[in-house]
Amino acid sequence: MNDLLLRACRRESVPRAPVWMMRQAGRYLPDYRAIREKVSFLDLCKTPELAAEVSLQPHRILGVDAVIFFSDILIPVEAMGIEVSLTDRGPQIGNPVRSSGDVARLASPDVDRAFPFTGEVLAMLRRELDGRVPLIGFAGAPWTLGAYIVEGAGSKNFAAIKGMAFGDPRCFHSLMDTLARTIGEYLVYQIESGAQVVQLFDTWAGELAPGDYEELALPYTRRIFEVVGDRAPRILYVNGTPALLETMARTGADVLSIDWRIPIDEARRRVGDGIALQGNLDPCLLLGDRDRLRSRTAEILDAAPPRGHILNLGHGILPATPVENARAFIEVAKTYTRA
Amino acid sequence: MNDLLLRACRRESVPRAPVWMMRQAGRYLPDYRAIREKVSFLDLCKTPELAAEVSLQPHRILGVDAVIFFSDILIPVEAMGIEVSLTDRGPQIGNPVRSSGDVARLASPDVDRAFPFTGEVLAMLRRELDGRVPLIGFAGAPWTLGAYIVEGAGSKNFAAIKGMAFGDPRCFHSLMDTLARTIGEYLVYQIESGAQVVQLFDTWAGELAPGDYEELALPYTRRIFEVVGDRAPRILYVNGTPALLETMARTGADVLSIDWRIPIDEARRRVGDGIALQGNLDPCLLLGDRDRLRSRTAEILDAAPPRGHILNLGHGILPATPVENARAFIEVAKTYTRA
């Protein structure tokens, strides 16, 4: 029974920081690639037995302190009527949202019926884990989902979604509102199905000026976290946190998951002791020399608060990562003793 | 005779902030597109008459307070033996640098001979401008150039260059060293040819943790700025400055050009009064409503220091920008009066 993650989320005293990795069920693992050879990414998300298997791999192979169920942030928008295909170049949207008419046509999925595979995989994982480590649910935040479905693909400058936000704010806010409603219900459904912690990925919110984040993203994150309430600890992830930290802390998140662009002790000073922190190693350090990887990981643990810290990467683990390096990262957390 | 830019770089008293836009000679201008229909991007860079014409367009059409010569940051690496092609999807490198052998094979171009078109276009522009507004030279910083030539293309996560930096630091530093030598000489050559200010683009340095920036990028920027010395004011641009500002201020730059992710008054407080600031409007605001654009631009001028500020965007102007919006941005600077 390892509930380190839950205790760290609640900022309770823990013997050591729990550790897991964003995108830990992924292509760097040969066991994952073996399954993906036989099934597409989206079909893998929608086949509970296979999704459960790849979700469990990093726990079995690396001993991470938490399991996150295998899925994709675009699953709920697909149920809203968005045509999603996941390609080697990232997600592609067949019918990008560009007008108020497009927003009005979005479906409001009944979360109890639209994602039966999500409920099933979460239930299977809870049974299978039997309390060994906590189970994490997740979803994309409205700004980040909006970026994909308005841009129609990944983007370098987010010109389409920002153009909408700055040029047709009524349309933009109506889209955010629609997304926030579905995502809030979707996370509650995940918790009712077995998720013990939820992480909201607002990956692209770091593209916003702080004032724009406050106007365009924060209200929808806050609304989702209000809907989740105290059903489960709420983690908020943003890539590009240095200028947004204090604002992120006002979303109602229990944990802020930060990228590597800010030293974690500086982040702690800025947000105070009332909120837990998750992070924050540059995932590219897992591509390099193992001694450097170990010492940089230990530096984060040296700098992190003694309670309320979850060791993680600052972004998803990269496909080119050697498994031995992923293992070394996890082992540092498990063997670390404060100097 | 408008020398506002030079005086702002030196933090002298000015009646108003000078204004120009990164990538102001570009696709948003119909006059630019008309020329690009007849000639490739690289050929345009290398044909002094045409490069001078597109460099002057934004001054003639919009009345910007400075002209930056038309070129590309990859021009000098091409002269080092790197095969560069500029495609719709961004730069592509035919022979990415991946090993110490690749680094050793890089040529050390004789800057007086390798870029005759650069010297010619700068000389033409100085003659043509006849002191009306200052002329800006520029180059890419070693980290950012290294990112392109090691990745082989634009990148989302910079896994190849960081993998080299963290896995084979000797090879990485030898590459940075080689690039810094050429870029330093290249900027001096630009100044001797007519450039009155130089801007070093370290666009991708914001992908680095502050400690990594200090180890991997700062020493080479500092060396280049030492070579330039007091021949001309030195501007340093980074996209993703919130966590790097204080470190950037230690490069020897006279001006820090910052992105939109940090309020400019906060940047001023953090770096003090000893250095000028350039920026920092999100270029996507030029895609939206014109009233919002005007008020957000005025907010920057409200918040900026009364001296030592150059109004600019936080990144290059986007191709989809309406010319009227670019004009509105410039006009705010020219008509602004402090409340």
PDB file of N, CA and C in Angstrom, chain B residues 186-218:
ATOM      1  N   TYR B 186      31.052  38.137 -37.878  1.00  0.00           N
ATOM      2  CA  TYR B 186      29.984  38.500 -38.820  1.00  0.00           C
ATOM      3  C   TYR B 186      29.307  39.804 -38.388  1.00  0.00           C
ATOM      4  N   LEU B 187      29.073  39.961 -37.084  1.00  0.00           N
ATOM      5  CA  LEU B 187      28.437  41.191 -36.608  1.00  0.00           C
ATOM      6  C   LEU B 187      29.369  42.392 -36.751  1.00  0.00           C
ATOM      7  N   VAL B 188      30.659  42.190 -36.487  1.00  0.00           N
ATOM      8  CA  VAL B 188      31.617  43.289 -36.665  1.00  0.00           C
ATOM      9  C   VAL B 188      31.644  43.700 -38.137  1.00  0.00           C
ATOM     10  N   TYR B 189      31.626  42.718 -39.020  1.00  0.00           N
ATOM     11  CA  TYR B 189      31.584  42.995 -40.465  1.00  0.00           C
ATOM     12  C   TYR B 189      30.325  43.793 -40.833  1.00  0.00           C
ATOM     13  N   GLN B 190      29.197  43.424 -40.222  1.00  0.00           N
ATOM     14  CA  GLN B 190      27.955  44.161 -40.498  1.00  0.00           C
ATOM     15  C   GLN B 190      28.080  45.622 -40.057  1.00  0.00           C
ATOM     16  N   ILE B 191      28.689  45.823 -38.891  1.00  0.00           N
ATOM     17  CA  ILE B 191      28.836  47.199 -38.391  1.00  0.00           C
ATOM     18  C   ILE B 191      29.790  47.987 -39.300  1.00  0.00           C
ATOM     19  N   GLU B 192      30.873  47.341 -39.708  1.00  0.00           N
ATOM     20  CA  GLU B 192      31.813  48.028 -40.605  1.00  0.00           C
ATOM     21  C   GLU B 192      31.160  48.331 -41.955  1.00  0.00           C
ATOM     22  N   SER B 193      30.133  47.548 -42.306  1.00  0.00           N
ATOM     23  CA  SER B 193      29.445  47.759 -43.582  1.00  0.00           C
ATOM     24  C   SER B 193      28.307  48.772 -43.472  1.00  0.00           C
ATOM     25  N   GLY B 194      27.948  49.165 -42.240  1.00  0.00           N
ATOM     26  CA  GLY B 194      26.915  50.191 -42.131  1.00  0.00           C
ATOM     27  C   GLY B 194      25.888  50.001 -41.027  1.00  0.00           C
ATOM     28  N   ALA B 195      25.824  48.813 -40.411  1.00  0.00           N
ATOM     29  CA  ALA B 195      24.831  48.607 -39.342  1.00  0.00           C
ATOM     30  C   ALA B 195      25.170  49.489 -38.139  1.00  0.00           C
ATOM     31  N   GLN B 196      24.155  50.148 -37.580  1.00  0.00           N
ATOM     32  CA  GLN B 196      24.387  51.070 -36.457  1.00  0.00           C
ATOM     33  C   GLN B 196      23.979  50.475 -35.115  1.00  0.00           C
ATOM     34  N   VAL B 197      23.246  49.384 -35.159  1.00  0.00           N
ATOM     35  CA  VAL B 197      22.789  48.656 -33.969  1.00  0.00           C
ATOM     36  C   VAL B 197      22.830  47.189 -34.381  1.00  0.00           C
ATOM     37  N   VAL B 198      23.102  46.266 -33.442  1.00  0.00           N
ATOM     38  CA  VAL B 198      23.000  44.851 -33.813  1.00  0.00           C
ATOM     39  C   VAL B 198      22.108  44.115 -32.828  1.00  0.00           C
ATOM     40  N   GLN B 199      21.304  43.223 -33.375  1.00  0.00           N
ATOM     41  CA  GLN B 199      20.447  42.398 -32.525  1.00  0.00           C
ATOM     42  C   GLN B 199      20.836  40.935 -32.704  1.00  0.00           C
ATOM     43  N   LEU B 200      21.059  40.278 -31.567  1.00  0.00           N
ATOM     44  CA  LEU B 200      21.392  38.858 -31.570  1.00  0.00           C
ATOM     45  C   LEU B 200      20.126  38.088 -31.191  1.00  0.00           C
ATOM     46  N   PHE B 201      19.695  37.210 -32.079  1.00  0.00           N
ATOM     47  CA  PHE B 201      18.465  36.443 -31.844  1.00  0.00           C
ATOM     48  C   PHE B 201      18.815  35.111 -31.179  1.00  0.00           C
ATOM     49  N   ASP B 202      18.508  34.993 -29.885  1.00  0.00           N
ATOM     50  CA  ASP B 202      18.640  33.675 -29.244  1.00  0.00           C
ATOM     51  C   ASP B 202      17.234  33.155 -28.968  1.00  0.00           C
ATOM     52  N   THR B 203      16.478  33.071 -30.044  1.00  0.00           N
ATOM     53  CA  THR B 203      15.046  32.777 -29.997  1.00  0.00           C
ATOM     54  C   THR B 203      14.721  31.576 -29.114  1.00  0.00           C
ATOM     55  N   TRP B 204      15.502  30.485 -29.238  1.00  0.00           N
ATOM     56  CA  TRP B 204      15.143  29.244 -28.548  1.00  0.00           C
ATOM     57  C   TRP B 204      15.809  29.084 -27.189  1.00  0.00           C
ATOM     58  N   ALA B 205      16.493  30.118 -26.710  1.00  0.00           N
ATOM     59  CA  ALA B 205      17.140  29.999 -25.403  1.00  0.00           C
ATOM     60  C   ALA B 205      16.114  29.876 -24.280  1.00  0.00           C
ATOM     61  N   GLY B 206      14.884  30.317 -24.541  1.00  0.00           N
ATOM     62  CA  GLY B 206      13.825  30.196 -23.533  1.00  0.00           C
ATOM     63  C   GLY B 206      13.400  28.763 -23.283  1.00  0.00           C
ATOM     64  N   GLU B 207      13.939  27.826 -24.052  1.00  0.00           N
ATOM     65  CA  GLU B 207      13.670  26.403 -23.820  1.00  0.00           C
ATOM     66  C   GLU B 207      14.563  25.831 -22.727  1.00  0.00           C
ATOM     67  N   LEU B 208      15.526  26.636 -22.271  1.00  0.00           N
ATOM     68  CA  LEU B 208      16.504  26.149 -21.299  1.00  0.00           C
ATOM     69  C   LEU B 208      16.130  26.532 -19.880  1.00  0.00           C
ATOM     70  N   ALA B 209      16.370  25.629 -18.940  1.00  0.00           N
ATOM     71  CA  ALA B 209      16.307  25.991 -17.521  1.00  0.00           C
ATOM     72  C   ALA B 209      17.360  27.074 -17.268  1.00  0.00           C
ATOM     73  N   PRO B 210      17.099  27.967 -16.291  1.00  0.00           N
ATOM     74  CA  PRO B 210      18.038  29.067 -16.069  1.00  0.00           C
ATOM     75  C   PRO B 210      19.491  28.604 -15.887  1.00  0.00           C
ATOM     76  N   GLY B 211      19.704  27.548 -15.125  1.00  0.00           N
ATOM     77  CA  GLY B 211      21.070  27.059 -14.926  1.00  0.00           C
ATOM     78  C   GLY B 211      21.684  26.543 -16.221  1.00  0.00           C
ATOM     79  N   ASP B 212      20.863  25.919 -17.050  1.00  0.00           N
ATOM     80  CA  ASP B 212      21.362  25.432 -18.338  1.00  0.00           C
ATOM     81  C   ASP B 212      21.643  26.591 -19.286  1.00  0.00           C
ATOM     82  N   TYR B 213      20.800  27.618 -19.236  1.00  0.00           N
ATOM     83  CA  TYR B 213      21.067  28.808 -20.064  1.00  0.00           C
ATOM     84  C   TYR B 213      22.434  29.372 -19.706  1.00  0.00           C
ATOM     85  N   GLU B 214      22.692  29.425 -18.408  1.00  0.00           N
ATOM     86  CA  GLU B 214      23.954  29.994 -17.932  1.00  0.00           C
ATOM     87  C   GLU B 214      25.154  29.181 -18.417  1.00  0.00           C
ATOM     88  N   GLU B 215      24.978  27.874 -18.492  1.00  0.00           N
ATOM     89  CA  GLU B 215      26.093  26.994 -18.889  1.00  0.00           C
ATOM     90  C   GLU B 215      26.203  26.861 -20.407  1.00  0.00           C
ATOM     91  N   LEU B 216      25.060  26.813 -21.099  1.00  0.00           N
ATOM     92  CA  LEU B 216      25.061  26.401 -22.505  1.00  0.00           C
ATOM     93  C   LEU B 216      24.946  27.554 -23.494  1.00  0.00           C
ATOM     94  N   ALA B 217      24.381  28.666 -23.074  1.00  0.00           N
ATOM     95  CA  ALA B 217      24.127  29.750 -24.034  1.00  0.00           C
ATOM     96  C   ALA B 217      24.836  31.048 -23.646  1.00  0.00           C
ATOM     97  N   LEU B 218      24.712  31.441 -22.381  1.00  0.00           N
ATOM     98  CA  LEU B 218      25.248  32.732 -21.955  1.00  0.00           C
ATOM     99  C   LEU B 218      26.723  32.952 -22.303  1.00  0.00           C
TER     100      LEU B 218
END
